[in-house]
mmCIF file of C-alpha atoms in Angstrom:
data_model
loop_
_atom_site.group_PDB
_atom_site.id
_atom_site.type_symbol
_atom_site.label_atom_id
_atom_site.label_comp_id
_atom_site.label_asym_id
_atom_site.label_seq_id
_atom_site.Cartn_x
_atom_site.Cartn_y
_atom_site.Cartn_z
ATOM 1 C CA MET A 10 21.387 -18.429 25.464
ATOM 2 C CA ILE A 11 23.060 -16.251 22.838
ATOM 3 C CA GLU A 12 21.315 -18.135 20.008
ATOM 4 C CA LYS A 13 17.997 -17.714 21.818
ATOM 5 C CA ASP A 14 18.545 -13.954 22.054
ATOM 6 C CA PHE A 15 19.245 -13.760 18.315
ATOM 7 C CA VAL A 16 16.046 -15.651 17.526
ATOM 8 C CA THR A 17 14.001 -13.479 19.897
ATOM 9 C CA GLU A 18 15.397 -10.287 18.391
ATOM 10 C CA GLY A 19 14.735 -11.544 14.860
ATOM 11 C CA LEU A 20 11.126 -12.396 15.692
ATOM 12 C CA ARG A 21 10.591 -8.986 17.267
ATOM 13 C CA ARG A 22 11.960 -7.193 14.194
ATOM 14 C CA THR A 23 9.706 -9.295 11.962
ATOM 15 C CA ARG A 24 6.662 -8.390 14.063
ATOM 16 C CA ILE A 25 7.607 -4.699 13.947
ATOM 17 C CA ASP A 26 7.992 -4.892 10.166
ATOM 18 C CA GLU A 27 4.549 -6.520 9.803
ATOM 19 C CA TYR A 28 2.972 -3.911 12.098
ATOM 20 C CA LEU A 29 4.494 -0.987 10.174
ATOM 21 C CA GLU A 30 3.529 -2.551 6.849
ATOM 22 C CA LYS A 31 -0.089 -2.796 7.995
ATOM 23 C CA GLU A 32 -0.219 0.706 9.476
ATOM 24 C CA LEU A 33 1.661 2.496 6.673
ATOM 25 C CA GLU A 34 0.306 0.596 3.688
ATOM 26 C CA ARG A 35 -1.250 3.657 2.089
ATOM 27 C CA ALA A 36 1.905 5.715 2.663
ATOM 28 C CA GLY A 37 3.931 3.433 0.392
ATOM 29 C CA TYR A 38 5.838 1.533 3.076
ATOM 30 C CA GLY A 39 9.241 0.501 1.736
ATOM 31 C CA GLY A 40 10.861 -1.239 4.696
ATOM 32 C CA MET A 41 12.488 -0.354 8.000
ATOM 33 C CA ASP A 42 15.793 -0.607 9.833
ATOM 34 C CA VAL A 43 16.329 -0.894 13.602
ATOM 35 C CA GLN A 44 19.492 0.580 15.124
ATOM 36 C CA ILE A 45 20.444 0.304 18.801
ATOM 37 C CA THR A 46 21.966 3.560 20.108
ATOM 38 C CA PRO A 47 23.100 4.673 23.598
ATOM 39 C CA LEU A 48 20.061 6.961 23.801
ATOM 40 C CA GLY A 49 17.539 4.265 22.834
ATOM 41 C CA THR A 50 16.296 2.455 19.737
ATOM 42 C CA MET A 51 16.304 4.224 16.380
ATOM 43 C CA VAL A 52 13.714 2.948 13.905
ATOM 44 C CA VAL A 53 14.317 4.204 10.365
ATOM 45 C CA VAL A 54 11.161 3.966 8.222
ATOM 46 C CA TYR A 55 11.388 4.200 4.427
ATOM 47 C CA ALA A 56 8.231 5.385 2.688
ATOM 48 C CA GLU A 57 7.129 6.749 -0.660
ATOM 49 C CA ARG A 58 5.023 9.482 1.012
ATOM 50 C CA PRO A 59 6.703 10.546 4.286
ATOM 51 C CA GLY A 60 3.993 13.122 5.006
ATOM 52 C CA MET A 61 1.411 10.393 5.571
ATOM 53 C CA VAL A 62 3.779 8.608 7.955
ATOM 54 C CA ILE A 63 4.310 11.721 10.066
ATOM 55 C CA GLY A 64 0.666 12.806 10.021
ATOM 56 C CA ARG A 65 -0.807 16.168 10.903
ATOM 57 C CA GLY A 66 1.293 17.669 13.668
ATOM 58 C CA GLY A 67 3.188 14.388 14.112
ATOM 59 C CA LYS A 68 0.087 12.524 15.279
ATOM 60 C CA ASN A 69 0.831 9.265 13.440
ATOM 61 C CA VAL A 70 4.481 9.201 14.515
ATOM 62 C CA ARG A 71 3.550 9.640 18.186
ATOM 63 C CA ALA A 72 0.969 6.846 17.969
ATOM 64 C CA ILE A 73 3.450 4.475 16.322
ATOM 65 C CA THR A 74 6.134 5.388 18.895
ATOM 66 C CA ASN A 75 3.800 4.594 21.806
ATOM 67 C CA THR A 76 2.839 1.259 20.207
ATOM 68 C CA LEU A 77 6.476 0.272 19.675
ATOM 69 C CA LYS A 78 7.242 1.067 23.305
ATOM 70 C CA SER A 79 4.214 -0.616 24.896
ATOM 71 C CA GLU A 80 3.558 -3.645 22.686
ATOM 72 C CA PHE A 81 7.034 -4.478 21.346
ATOM 73 C CA GLY A 82 9.120 -3.449 24.350
ATOM 74 C CA LEU A 83 11.535 -1.101 22.579
ATOM 75 C CA ASP A 84 13.661 1.065 24.857
ATOM 76 C CA ASN A 85 12.976 4.763 24.196
ATOM 77 C CA PRO A 86 12.020 4.297 20.505
ATOM 78 C CA GLN A 87 12.735 7.165 18.110
ATOM 79 C CA ILE A 88 11.322 7.118 14.568
ATOM 80 C CA GLU A 89 13.124 8.647 11.605
ATOM 81 C CA VAL A 90 11.248 8.826 8.314
ATOM 82 C CA LYS A 91 13.142 8.765 5.018
ATOM 83 C CA GLU A 92 11.679 9.179 1.558
ATOM 84 C CA VAL A 93 12.329 6.490 -1.044
ATOM 85 C CA GLU A 94 14.063 8.317 -3.891
ATOM 86 C CA VAL A 95 13.167 5.790 -6.628
ATOM 87 C CA PRO A 96 10.013 3.842 -5.673
ATOM 88 C CA GLU A 97 10.318 1.678 -8.808
ATOM 89 C CA LEU A 98 13.485 0.103 -7.364
ATOM 90 C CA ASN A 99 11.873 -0.770 -4.014
ATOM 91 C CA PRO A 100 10.375 -4.303 -4.162
ATOM 92 C CA LYS A 101 8.009 -3.775 -1.220
ATOM 93 C CA ILE A 102 6.406 -0.713 -2.789
ATOM 94 C CA MET A 103 6.089 -2.369 -6.196
ATOM 95 C CA ALA A 104 4.589 -5.542 -4.684
ATOM 96 C CA TYR A 105 1.966 -3.408 -2.914
ATOM 97 C CA LYS A 106 1.197 -1.567 -6.177
ATOM 98 C CA ILE A 107 0.695 -4.900 -7.976
ATOM 99 C CA ALA A 108 -1.632 -6.111 -5.220
ATOM 100 C CA ASN A 109 -3.602 -2.849 -5.382
ATOM 101 C CA MET A 110 -4.050 -3.125 -9.159
ATOM 102 C CA LEU A 111 -5.122 -6.772 -8.915
ATOM 103 C CA GLU A 112 -7.711 -5.888 -6.274
ATOM 104 C CA ARG A 113 -9.138 -3.289 -8.668
ATOM 105 C CA GLY A 114 -9.816 -6.018 -11.239
ATOM 106 C CA MET A 115 -6.937 -5.640 -13.687
ATOM 107 C CA HIS A 116 -5.602 -8.729 -15.468
ATOM 108 C CA PHE A 117 -2.525 -10.198 -13.819
ATOM 109 C CA ARG A 118 -0.466 -10.389 -17.032
ATOM 110 C CA ARG A 119 -1.065 -6.758 -17.878
ATOM 111 C CA VAL A 120 -0.209 -5.735 -14.323
ATOM 112 C CA ALA A 121 2.987 -7.800 -14.262
ATOM 113 C CA TYR A 122 4.312 -6.589 -17.630
ATOM 114 C CA SER A 123 3.542 -2.935 -16.926
ATOM 115 C CA THR A 124 5.286 -3.172 -13.540
ATOM 116 C CA ILE A 125 8.336 -4.852 -15.086
ATOM 117 C CA ARG A 126 8.590 -2.094 -17.700
ATOM 118 C CA ARG A 127 8.534 0.550 -14.969
ATOM 119 C CA ILE A 128 11.203 -1.225 -12.915
ATOM 120 C CA MET A 129 13.510 -1.825 -15.881
ATOM 121 C CA GLY A 130 12.949 1.753 -17.040
ATOM 122 C CA ALA A 131 14.258 2.940 -13.655
ATOM 123 C CA GLY A 132 17.583 1.237 -14.405
ATOM 124 C CA ALA A 133 17.311 -2.148 -12.689
ATOM 125 C CA GLN A 134 19.600 -4.906 -13.948
ATOM 126 C CA GLY A 135 16.889 -7.550 -13.592
ATOM 127 C CA VAL A 136 13.448 -8.151 -12.119
ATOM 128 C CA GLU A 137 11.300 -11.173 -11.323
ATOM 129 C CA VAL A 138 7.588 -10.975 -10.487
ATOM 130 C CA THR A 139 5.804 -14.066 -9.143
ATOM 131 C CA ILE A 140 2.022 -14.183 -8.650
ATOM 132 C CA SER A 141 0.605 -17.300 -7.007
ATOM 133 C CA GLY A 142 -2.936 -18.281 -6.140
ATOM 134 C CA LYS A 143 -6.237 -18.638 -7.984
ATOM 135 C CA ILE A 144 -5.296 -16.382 -10.872
ATOM 136 C CA ARG A 145 -6.962 -18.284 -13.744
ATOM 137 C CA GLY A 146 -9.839 -20.156 -12.146
ATOM 138 C CA SER A 147 -10.717 -22.408 -9.242
ATOM 139 C CA ARG A 148 -7.286 -24.061 -9.232
ATOM 140 C CA SER A 149 -4.200 -22.482 -7.762
ATOM 141 C CA ALA A 150 -1.374 -21.674 -10.146
ATOM 142 C CA VAL A 151 1.891 -19.780 -10.274
ATOM 143 C CA ALA A 152 2.791 -17.194 -12.922
ATOM 144 C CA LYS A 153 6.394 -16.000 -13.115
ATOM 145 C CA PHE A 154 7.609 -13.042 -15.185
ATOM 146 C CA VAL A 155 11.324 -12.357 -15.596
ATOM 147 C CA GLU A 156 13.281 -9.717 -17.486
ATOM 148 C CA GLY A 157 16.943 -8.761 -17.445
ATOM 149 C CA TYR A 158 19.636 -10.563 -15.457
ATOM 150 C CA ILE A 159 18.935 -11.657 -11.888
ATOM 151 C CA LYS A 160 20.702 -14.105 -9.589
ATOM 152 C CA LYS A 161 18.684 -17.154 -8.556
ATOM 153 C CA CYS A 162 20.939 -18.997 -6.124
ATOM 154 C CA GLY A 163 24.056 -18.673 -4.053
ATOM 155 C CA GLU A 164 25.272 -15.933 -1.751
ATOM 156 C CA PRO A 165 24.816 -13.107 -4.342
ATOM 157 C CA SER A 166 21.093 -13.912 -4.608
ATOM 158 C CA ILE A 167 20.723 -13.338 -0.853
ATOM 159 C CA ARG A 168 22.997 -10.322 -0.443
ATOM 160 C CA LEU A 169 22.544 -8.451 -3.733
ATOM 161 C CA VAL A 170 18.920 -9.126 -4.732
ATOM 162 C CA GLU A 171 16.180 -7.226 -2.887
ATOM 163 C CA GLU A 172 12.817 -8.909 -2.250
ATOM 164 C CA GLY A 173 9.329 -7.712 -1.477
ATOM 165 C CA PHE A 174 6.048 -9.483 -0.695
ATOM 166 C CA ALA A 175 2.398 -8.446 -0.650
ATOM 167 C CA THR A 176 -1.021 -10.097 -0.682
ATOM 168 C CA ALA A 177 -4.121 -9.281 -2.729
ATOM 169 C CA GLN A 178 -7.569 -10.111 -1.356
ATOM 170 C CA LEU A 179 -9.778 -11.314 -4.236
ATOM 171 C CA LYS A 180 -13.112 -13.114 -4.338
ATOM 172 C CA PRO A 181 -11.630 -16.495 -5.406
ATOM 173 C CA GLY A 182 -8.976 -16.287 -2.681
ATOM 174 C CA VAL A 183 -5.763 -14.634 -1.615
ATOM 175 C CA LEU A 184 -2.955 -14.004 -4.106
ATOM 176 C CA GLY A 185 0.673 -13.811 -3.081
ATOM 177 C CA ILE A 186 2.961 -11.417 -4.942
ATOM 178 C CA TYR A 187 6.753 -11.692 -4.791
ATOM 179 C CA VAL A 188 8.971 -9.051 -6.408
ATOM 180 C CA ARG A 189 12.736 -9.528 -6.704
ATOM 181 C CA ILE A 190 14.890 -6.694 -8.045
ATOM 182 C CA MET A 191 18.602 -6.477 -8.791
ATOM 183 C CA PRO A 192 19.546 -2.788 -8.337
ATOM 184 C CA PRO A 193 21.473 -0.941 -11.065
ATOM 185 C CA GLU A 194 24.571 -0.354 -8.889
ATOM 186 C CA THR A 195 25.005 -4.069 -8.121
ATOM 187 C CA VAL A 196 28.500 -5.440 -8.815
ATOM 188 C CA LEU A 197 28.620 -9.229 -9.052
ATOM 189 C CA PRO A 198 31.617 -11.186 -7.723
ATOM 190 C CA ASP A 199 32.297 -12.700 -11.156
ATOM 191 C CA SER A 200 32.252 -9.397 -13.034
ATOM 192 C CA VAL A 201 35.357 -8.788 -15.165
ATOM 193 C CA GLU A 202 36.629 -5.383 -16.321
ATOM 194 C CA ILE A 203 38.638 -5.428 -19.559
ATOM 195 C CA LEU A 204 41.352 -2.779 -19.573
ATOM 196 C CA PRO A 205 42.320 -1.039 -22.830
ATOM 197 C CA PRO A 206 45.473 -2.380 -24.547
ATOM 198 C CA THR A 207 48.754 -0.546 -24.078
ATOM 199 C CA MET A 208 51.653 0.050 -26.495
ATOM 200 C CA ILE A 209 55.244 0.208 -25.160
ATOM 201 C CA ILE A 210 57.453 2.853 -26.788
ATOM 202 C CA GLU A 211 61.186 3.073 -26.069
ATOM 203 C CA ASP A 212 62.473 6.647 -26.170
ATOM 204 C CA ASN A 213 66.118 7.293 -25.147
ATOM 205 C CA ASP A 214 66.256 4.084 -23.152
ATOM 206 C CA GLU A 215 63.032 5.090 -21.375
ATOM 207 C CA VAL A 216 60.005 2.836 -21.535
ATOM 208 C CA ILE A 217 56.735 4.716 -22.025
ATOM 209 C CA GLU A 218 53.351 3.001 -21.962
ATOM 210 C CA GLU A 219 50.545 4.545 -23.962
ATOM 211 C CA GLU A 220 46.952 3.434 -24.349
ATOM 212 C CA ILE A 221 45.892 2.468 -27.832
ATOM 213 C CA ASP A 222 42.696 4.124 -28.958
ATOM 214 C CA VAL A 223 39.981 1.846 -30.235
ATOM 215 C CA GLU A 224 39.899 3.735 -33.545
ATOM 216 C CA THR A 225 43.688 3.382 -33.968
ATOM 217 C CA GLU A 226 43.423 -0.319 -33.174
ATOM 218 C CA GLU A 227 40.683 -0.734 -35.780
ATOM 219 C CA ILE A 228 42.832 1.068 -38.403
ATOM 220 C CA ILE A 229 45.786 -1.231 -37.633
ATOM 221 C CA GLU A 230 43.542 -4.278 -37.960
ATOM 222 C CA GLU A 231 42.225 -3.016 -41.317
ATOM 223 C CA GLU A 232 45.780 -2.470 -42.585
ATOM 224 C CA ILE A 233 46.765 -5.991 -41.508
ATOM 225 C CA ILE A 234 43.704 -7.431 -43.272
ATOM 226 C CA GLU A 235 44.546 -5.477 -46.467
ATOM 227 C CA GLU A 236 48.153 -6.758 -46.349
ATOM 228 C CA VAL A 237 46.929 -10.331 -45.917
ATOM 229 C CA GLU A 238 44.535 -9.906 -48.859
ATOM 230 C CA ASP A 239 47.378 -8.504 -51.023
ATOM 231 C CA LEU A 240 49.550 -11.491 -50.091
ATOM 232 C CA ASP A 241 46.735 -13.878 -51.006
ATOM 233 C CA GLU A 242 46.339 -12.161 -54.401
ATOM 234 C CA LEU A 243 50.112 -12.313 -54.974
ATOM 235 C CA GLU A 244 50.163 -16.019 -54.160
ATOM 236 C CA GLU A 245 47.283 -16.631 -56.561
ATOM 237 C CA VAL A 246 49.132 -14.766 -59.360
ATOM 238 C CA VAL A 247 52.346 -16.743 -58.716
ATOM 239 C CA GLU A 248 50.415 -20.005 -58.751
ATOM 240 C CA GLU A 249 48.715 -19.075 -62.046
ATOM 241 C CA GLU A 250 52.053 -18.136 -63.651
ATOM 242 C CA SER A 251 53.701 -21.370 -62.483
ATOM 243 C CA THR A 252 50.746 -23.342 -63.834
ATOM 244 C CA GLU A 253 51.032 -21.604 -67.218
ATOM 245 C CA GLU A 254 54.810 -22.297 -67.338
ATOM 246 C CA VAL A 255 54.229 -25.977 -66.582
ATOM 247 C CA ALA A 256 51.589 -26.163 -69.321
ATOM 248 C CA GLU A 257 53.974 -24.568 -71.860
ATOM 249 C CA ASP A 258 56.743 -26.997 -70.944
ATOM 250 C CA ASP A 259 54.405 -29.938 -71.416
ATOM 251 C CA SER A 260 53.382 -28.685 -74.811
#
């Protein structure tokens, strides 16, 4: 029974997400989060333009609240609207923008590359845009555009990479747009931080550790290289002198 409750709750959240995406498409819908509280159910809606979600005098919010209570069975639903600070890093918003540009007749390659430049310019570590459908002619095809570093498989690809999906209604058929973004603050499990080297100095039987500056380290390396070069020159001179002595003895 517990597994059945999880599945039922997951389906209900998916239906709520689809309903909000359809209703708030023009407001730049960027996702939602459902939180169960003692006073009821808190639905946090992320949008690019919160004013359009609220509506004049709160008309849209009241209509959405009534729908969530009557059709989806939420207990005392309360809607909180939050503005998306950086829309370029939200995959849902960017997928909708791509679909909107494709519906206006722009070429899919131009749309994909311009969107990728905007996302990477916002500081993303990596982005992948996939457009599938009848993009070139009567046959279905898939075009994938990737830039930066993005995880493809494993647990980091599920937990750290954000995904968004949208559809574009064209005359040849429906196009599906997937956008995957790795945010700039993402820290991968295999990331390694290299600490600066330290130099141990003994002063009055006390051990003191000091960090070596990069410039100081470069100067030390240059001095070592110069010493090695001087030694090589000295060895060459000794070899030449020994060769000359051997030649004189032979003569």
